[in-house]
Short mmCIF file of C-alpha atoms in Angstrom, two decimals:
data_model
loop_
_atom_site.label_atom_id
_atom_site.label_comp_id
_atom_site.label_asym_id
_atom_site.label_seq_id
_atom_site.Cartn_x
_atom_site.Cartn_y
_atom_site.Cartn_z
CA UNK A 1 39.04 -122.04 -21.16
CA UNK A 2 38.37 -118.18 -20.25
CA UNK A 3 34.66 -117.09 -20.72
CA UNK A 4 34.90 -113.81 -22.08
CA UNK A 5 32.59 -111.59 -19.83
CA UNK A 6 30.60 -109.55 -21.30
CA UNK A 7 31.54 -105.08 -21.13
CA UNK A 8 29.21 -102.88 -19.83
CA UNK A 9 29.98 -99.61 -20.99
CA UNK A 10 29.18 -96.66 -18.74
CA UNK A 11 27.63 -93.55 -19.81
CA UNK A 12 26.98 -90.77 -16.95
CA UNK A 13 24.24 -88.13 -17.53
CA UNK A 14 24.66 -86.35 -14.58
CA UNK A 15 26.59 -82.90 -13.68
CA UNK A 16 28.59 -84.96 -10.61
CA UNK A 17 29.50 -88.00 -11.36
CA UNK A 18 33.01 -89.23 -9.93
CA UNK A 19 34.61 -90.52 -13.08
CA UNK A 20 33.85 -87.63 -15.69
CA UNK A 21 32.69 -84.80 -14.09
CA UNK A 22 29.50 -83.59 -16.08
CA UNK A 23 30.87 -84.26 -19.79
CA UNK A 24 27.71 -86.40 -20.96
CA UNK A 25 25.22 -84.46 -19.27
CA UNK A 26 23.93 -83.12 -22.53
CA UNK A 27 21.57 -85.77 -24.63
CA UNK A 28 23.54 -85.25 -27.46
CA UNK A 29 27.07 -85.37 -25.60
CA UNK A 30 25.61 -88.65 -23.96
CA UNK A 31 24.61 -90.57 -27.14
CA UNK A 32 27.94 -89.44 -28.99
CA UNK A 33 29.63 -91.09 -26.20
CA UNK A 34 27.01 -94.17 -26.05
CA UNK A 35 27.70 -94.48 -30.08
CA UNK A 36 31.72 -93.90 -29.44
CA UNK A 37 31.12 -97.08 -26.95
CA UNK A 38 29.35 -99.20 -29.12
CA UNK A 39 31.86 -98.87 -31.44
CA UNK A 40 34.19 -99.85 -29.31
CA UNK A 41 33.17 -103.40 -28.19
CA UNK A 42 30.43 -102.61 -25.69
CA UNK A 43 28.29 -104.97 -25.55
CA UNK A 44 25.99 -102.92 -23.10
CA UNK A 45 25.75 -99.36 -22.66
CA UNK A 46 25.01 -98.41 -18.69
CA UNK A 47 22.74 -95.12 -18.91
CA UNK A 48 22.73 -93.59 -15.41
CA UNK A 49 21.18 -90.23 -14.38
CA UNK A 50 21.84 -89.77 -10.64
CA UNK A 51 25.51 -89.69 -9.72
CA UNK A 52 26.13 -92.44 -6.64
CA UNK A 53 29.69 -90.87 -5.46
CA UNK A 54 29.93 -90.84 -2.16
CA UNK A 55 28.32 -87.57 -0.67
CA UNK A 56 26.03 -87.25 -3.70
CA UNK A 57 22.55 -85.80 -2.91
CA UNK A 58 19.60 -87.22 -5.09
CA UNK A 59 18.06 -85.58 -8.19
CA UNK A 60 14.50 -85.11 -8.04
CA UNK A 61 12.55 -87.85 -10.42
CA UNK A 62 11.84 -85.51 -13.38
CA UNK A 63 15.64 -84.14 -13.49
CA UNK A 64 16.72 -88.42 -13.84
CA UNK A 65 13.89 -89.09 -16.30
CA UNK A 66 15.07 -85.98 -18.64
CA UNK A 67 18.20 -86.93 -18.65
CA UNK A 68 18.03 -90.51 -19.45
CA UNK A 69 14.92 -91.46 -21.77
CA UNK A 70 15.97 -89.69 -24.68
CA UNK A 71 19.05 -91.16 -24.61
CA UNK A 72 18.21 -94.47 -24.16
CA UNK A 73 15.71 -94.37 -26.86
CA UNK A 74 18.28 -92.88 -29.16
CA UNK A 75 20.50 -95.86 -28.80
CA UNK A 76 18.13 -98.35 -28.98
CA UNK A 77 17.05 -96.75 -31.52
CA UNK A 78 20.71 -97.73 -32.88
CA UNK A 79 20.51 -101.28 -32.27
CA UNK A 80 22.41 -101.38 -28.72
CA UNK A 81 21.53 -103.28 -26.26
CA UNK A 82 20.53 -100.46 -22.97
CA UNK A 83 20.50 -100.53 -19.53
CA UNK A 84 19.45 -98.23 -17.60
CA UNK A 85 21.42 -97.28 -13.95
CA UNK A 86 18.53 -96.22 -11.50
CA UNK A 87 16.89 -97.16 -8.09
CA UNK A 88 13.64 -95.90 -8.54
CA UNK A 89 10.49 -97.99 -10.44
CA UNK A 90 9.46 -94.74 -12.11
CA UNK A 91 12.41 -94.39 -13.80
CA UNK A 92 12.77 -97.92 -14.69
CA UNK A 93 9.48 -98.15 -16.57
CA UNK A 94 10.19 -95.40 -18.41
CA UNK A 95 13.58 -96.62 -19.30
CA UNK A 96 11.58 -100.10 -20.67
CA UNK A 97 9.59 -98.28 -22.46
CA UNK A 98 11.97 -96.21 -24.18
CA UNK A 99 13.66 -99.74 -24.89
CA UNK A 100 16.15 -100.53 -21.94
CA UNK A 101 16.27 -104.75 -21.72
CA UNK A 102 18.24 -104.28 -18.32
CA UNK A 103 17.92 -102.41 -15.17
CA UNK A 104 20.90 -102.40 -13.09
CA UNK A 105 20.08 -100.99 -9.18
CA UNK A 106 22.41 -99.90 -7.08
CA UNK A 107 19.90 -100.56 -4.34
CA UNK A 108 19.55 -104.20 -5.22
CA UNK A 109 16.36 -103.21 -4.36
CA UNK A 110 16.25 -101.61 -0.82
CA UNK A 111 15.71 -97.92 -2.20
CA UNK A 112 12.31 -98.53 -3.47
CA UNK A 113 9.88 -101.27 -2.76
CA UNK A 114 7.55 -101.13 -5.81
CA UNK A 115 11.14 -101.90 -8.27
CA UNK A 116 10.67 -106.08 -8.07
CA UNK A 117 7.12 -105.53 -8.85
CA UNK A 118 8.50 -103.51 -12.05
CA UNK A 119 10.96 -105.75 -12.89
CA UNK A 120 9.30 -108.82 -12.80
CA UNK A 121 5.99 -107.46 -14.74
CA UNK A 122 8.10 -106.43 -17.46
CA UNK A 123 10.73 -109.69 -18.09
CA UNK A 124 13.59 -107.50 -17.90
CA UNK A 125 17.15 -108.66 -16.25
CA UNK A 126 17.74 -106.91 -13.55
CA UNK A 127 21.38 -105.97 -11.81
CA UNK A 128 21.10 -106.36 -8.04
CA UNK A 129 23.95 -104.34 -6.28
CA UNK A 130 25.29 -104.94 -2.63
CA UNK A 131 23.95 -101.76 -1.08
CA UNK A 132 23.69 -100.26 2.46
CA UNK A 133 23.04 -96.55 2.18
CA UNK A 134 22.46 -93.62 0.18
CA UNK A 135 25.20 -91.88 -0.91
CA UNK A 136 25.19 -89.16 1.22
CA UNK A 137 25.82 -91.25 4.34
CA UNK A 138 26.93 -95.01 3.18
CA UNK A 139 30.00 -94.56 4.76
CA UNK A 140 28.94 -94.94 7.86
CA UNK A 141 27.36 -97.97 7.32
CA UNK A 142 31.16 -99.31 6.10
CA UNK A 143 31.43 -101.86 9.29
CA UNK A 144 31.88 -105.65 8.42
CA UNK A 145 33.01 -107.31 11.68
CA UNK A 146 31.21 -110.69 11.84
CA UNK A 147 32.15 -114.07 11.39
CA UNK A 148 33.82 -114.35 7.13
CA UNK A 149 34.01 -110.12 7.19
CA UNK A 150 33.08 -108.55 4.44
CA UNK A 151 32.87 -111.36 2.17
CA UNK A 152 30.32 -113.18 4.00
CA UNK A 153 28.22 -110.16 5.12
CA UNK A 154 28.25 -109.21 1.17
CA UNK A 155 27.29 -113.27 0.37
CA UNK A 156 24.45 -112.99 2.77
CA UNK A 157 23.29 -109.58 2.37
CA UNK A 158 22.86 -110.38 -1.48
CA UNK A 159 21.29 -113.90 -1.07
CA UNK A 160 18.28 -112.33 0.79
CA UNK A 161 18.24 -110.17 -1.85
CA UNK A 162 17.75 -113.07 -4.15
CA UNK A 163 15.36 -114.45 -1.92
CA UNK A 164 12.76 -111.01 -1.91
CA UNK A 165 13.49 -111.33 -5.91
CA UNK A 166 12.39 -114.81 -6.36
CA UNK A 167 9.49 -114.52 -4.09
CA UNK A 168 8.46 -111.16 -6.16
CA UNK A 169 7.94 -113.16 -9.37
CA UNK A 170 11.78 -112.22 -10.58
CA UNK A 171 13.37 -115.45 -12.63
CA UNK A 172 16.39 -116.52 -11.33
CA UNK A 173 17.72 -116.45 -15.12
CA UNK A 174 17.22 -112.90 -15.30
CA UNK A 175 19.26 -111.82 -12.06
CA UNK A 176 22.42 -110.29 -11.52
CA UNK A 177 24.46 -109.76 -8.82
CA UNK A 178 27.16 -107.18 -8.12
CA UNK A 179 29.08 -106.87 -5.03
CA UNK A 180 28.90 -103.11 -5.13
CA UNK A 181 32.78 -101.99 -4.87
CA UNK A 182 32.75 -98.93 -3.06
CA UNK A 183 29.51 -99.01 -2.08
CA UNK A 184 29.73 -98.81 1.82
CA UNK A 185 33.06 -100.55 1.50
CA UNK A 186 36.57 -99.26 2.49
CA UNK A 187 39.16 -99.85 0.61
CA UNK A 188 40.18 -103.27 2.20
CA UNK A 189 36.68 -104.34 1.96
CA UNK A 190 36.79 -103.94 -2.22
CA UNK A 191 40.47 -105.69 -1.98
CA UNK A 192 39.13 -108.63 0.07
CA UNK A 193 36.14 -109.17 -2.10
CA UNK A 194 37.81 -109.13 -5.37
CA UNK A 195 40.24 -111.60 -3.57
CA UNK A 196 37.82 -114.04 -3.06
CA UNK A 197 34.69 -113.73 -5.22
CA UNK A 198 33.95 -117.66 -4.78
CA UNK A 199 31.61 -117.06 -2.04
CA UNK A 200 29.46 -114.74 -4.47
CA UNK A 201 29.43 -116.80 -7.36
CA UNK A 202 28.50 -119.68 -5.27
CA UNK A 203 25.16 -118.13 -5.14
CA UNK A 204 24.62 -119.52 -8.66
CA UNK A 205 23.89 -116.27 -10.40
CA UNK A 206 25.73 -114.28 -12.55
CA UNK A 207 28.12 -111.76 -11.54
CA UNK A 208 28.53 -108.25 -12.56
CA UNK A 209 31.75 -106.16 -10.91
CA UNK A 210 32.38 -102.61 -11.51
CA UNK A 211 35.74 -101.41 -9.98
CA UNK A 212 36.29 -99.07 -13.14
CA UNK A 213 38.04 -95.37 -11.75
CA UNK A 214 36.73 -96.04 -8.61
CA UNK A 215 38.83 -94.37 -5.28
CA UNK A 216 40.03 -97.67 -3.85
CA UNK A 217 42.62 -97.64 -7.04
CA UNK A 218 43.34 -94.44 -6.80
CA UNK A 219 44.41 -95.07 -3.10
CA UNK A 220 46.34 -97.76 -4.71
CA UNK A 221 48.24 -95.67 -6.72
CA UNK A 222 49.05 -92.65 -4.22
CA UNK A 223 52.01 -90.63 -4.49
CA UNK A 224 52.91 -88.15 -2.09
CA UNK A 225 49.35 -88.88 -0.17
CA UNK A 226 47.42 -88.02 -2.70
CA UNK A 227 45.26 -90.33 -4.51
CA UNK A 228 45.99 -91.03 -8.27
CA UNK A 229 43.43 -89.23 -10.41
CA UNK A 230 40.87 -90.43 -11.56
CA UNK A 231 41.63 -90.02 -15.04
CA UNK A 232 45.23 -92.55 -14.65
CA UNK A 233 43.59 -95.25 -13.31
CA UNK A 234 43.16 -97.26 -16.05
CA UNK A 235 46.12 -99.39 -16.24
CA UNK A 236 45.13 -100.52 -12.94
CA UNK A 237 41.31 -100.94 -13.94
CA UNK A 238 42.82 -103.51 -17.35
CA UNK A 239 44.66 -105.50 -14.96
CA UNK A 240 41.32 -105.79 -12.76
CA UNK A 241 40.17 -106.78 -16.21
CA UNK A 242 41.97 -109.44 -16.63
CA UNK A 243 42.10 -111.14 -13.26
CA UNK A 244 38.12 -111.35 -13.16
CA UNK A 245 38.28 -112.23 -16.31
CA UNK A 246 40.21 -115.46 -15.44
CA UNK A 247 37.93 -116.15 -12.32
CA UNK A 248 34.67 -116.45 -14.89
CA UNK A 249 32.67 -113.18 -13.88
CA UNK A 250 29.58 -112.68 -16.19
CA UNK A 251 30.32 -108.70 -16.79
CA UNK A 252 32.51 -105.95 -16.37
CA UNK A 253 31.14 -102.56 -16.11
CA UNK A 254 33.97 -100.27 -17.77
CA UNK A 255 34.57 -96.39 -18.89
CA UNK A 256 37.38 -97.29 -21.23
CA UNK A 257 35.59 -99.90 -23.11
CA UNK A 258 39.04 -99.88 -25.63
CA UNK A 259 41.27 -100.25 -23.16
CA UNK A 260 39.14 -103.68 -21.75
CA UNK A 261 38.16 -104.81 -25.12
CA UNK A 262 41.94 -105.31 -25.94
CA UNK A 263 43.35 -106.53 -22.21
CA UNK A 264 40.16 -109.27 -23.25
CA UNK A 265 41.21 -110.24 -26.71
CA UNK A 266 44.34 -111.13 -25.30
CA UNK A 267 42.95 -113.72 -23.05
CA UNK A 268 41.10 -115.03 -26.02
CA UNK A 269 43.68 -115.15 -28.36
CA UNK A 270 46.38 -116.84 -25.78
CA UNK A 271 43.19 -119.26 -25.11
CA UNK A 272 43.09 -120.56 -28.76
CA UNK A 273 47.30 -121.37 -28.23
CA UNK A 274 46.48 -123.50 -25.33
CA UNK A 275 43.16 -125.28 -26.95
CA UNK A 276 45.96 -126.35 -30.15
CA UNK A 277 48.59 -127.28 -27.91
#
């Protein structure tokens, strides 16, 4: 039996972000979207205010605080359940306060030392992202040539994460892990993880993957040597869907929560044929 993950829904309040460009920066563009996602099967809505593409520079705390508290507290406000996509502890308590149940780090962590403290004083689950790097340099932290490769370095990278999150008063009930696809990772190194995400899940935590639009499918889907848009990615992206799907991940973090809403109601409904047969 499949166990339908559940679908993050992103929503990017930022000028630069890869996948959209600048088209939710706007509180009122942002919670449109957020409500548009809701409504169509997200079960979370991601609220992120610093853009993570590779080469991005940093907003300074007060531009990522204005751009996501009031729309966080507008869709809580709704009824949806919020997380809120930041590395820093200032943001994060003013994303719990505002409502946010969730804080999903990029950082897993590493970008600020006071964020376990926050987490674990305020019983939140918290997202814990493979991460090397800032953006503006991550790539050249993109080497995995020990012993298991990138799947290994990712496993054990992420368990000492675990470890500094346990010992910081985190509950292991309330952690996530994500391998962080793209996140000082060729594109072979996003290929070989999603090949073999055993390793991760034998950690014993649940698993969040985002591979949504991200360049390593639109390297897939070159034609003439350039990359597929980002935009046309999303047949690829359901597929991805599916497949993780079927190998029992905990989430999916999506932009067209439609398009995986249906690719998942699939799986369910050609579950139910095999459970009569």
């Amino acid at each position: 039996m499949v166990t339908t993950p559940v679908l993050m829904g992103v929503v990017n309040v930022t000028p630069d972000s890869f996948s959209d460009g600048g088209r939710w920066l706007e509180a009122d563009a942002a919670i449109a979207h957020g409500r548009e996602l809701v409504a169509a099967g997200a079960d979370i809505i991601d609220i992120g205010g610093e853009s993570t593409r590779p080469g991005a520079t940093r907003p300074l705390v007060t531009e990522e605080l204005d751009r996501v508290v009031p729309v966080i507290g507008a869709l809580v406000a709704d009824g949806a359940t919020v997380s809120v996509d930041t590395m820093r502890s200032e943001v994060a308590e003013a994303a719990i306060s505002a409502g946010a149940t969730i804080v999903n780090d990029v950082s897993g962590g590493l970008a600020d030392p006071r964020m376990y403290a926050v987490v674990a004083g305020a019983g939140t689950t918290y997202v814990a992202m493979h991460w090397r790097a800032h953006a503006d340099h991550m790539r050249d932290f993109a080497v995995y040539d020990g012993p298991g490769g990138v799947v290994t370095a990712v496993r054990d990278e992420l368990a000492a994460r675990v470890d500094a999150m346990l010992a910081a008063g985190i509950e292991g009930d309330r952690i996530v892990l994500d391998p962080g696809l793209g996140f000082a990772k060729r594109p072979e190194h996003n290929w070989a993880l999603l090949r073999d995400l055993g390793p991760l899940q034998g950690l014993g935590f649940r698993l969040l993957v985002g591979a949504s639009r991200k360049s390593f499918l639109g390297t897939l889907l070159a034609s003439d040597g350039s990359p597929r848009p980002v935009g046309e990615r999303e047949h690829a992206n359901t597929a991805l869907t599916v497949l993780l799907a079927q190998q029992g991940v905990w989430g999916l973090r999506v932009h067209d929560v439609r398009a995986a809403k249906d690719a998942l109601r699939v799986l369910e409904r050609l579950d139910q044929v095999e459970a009569t047969q």
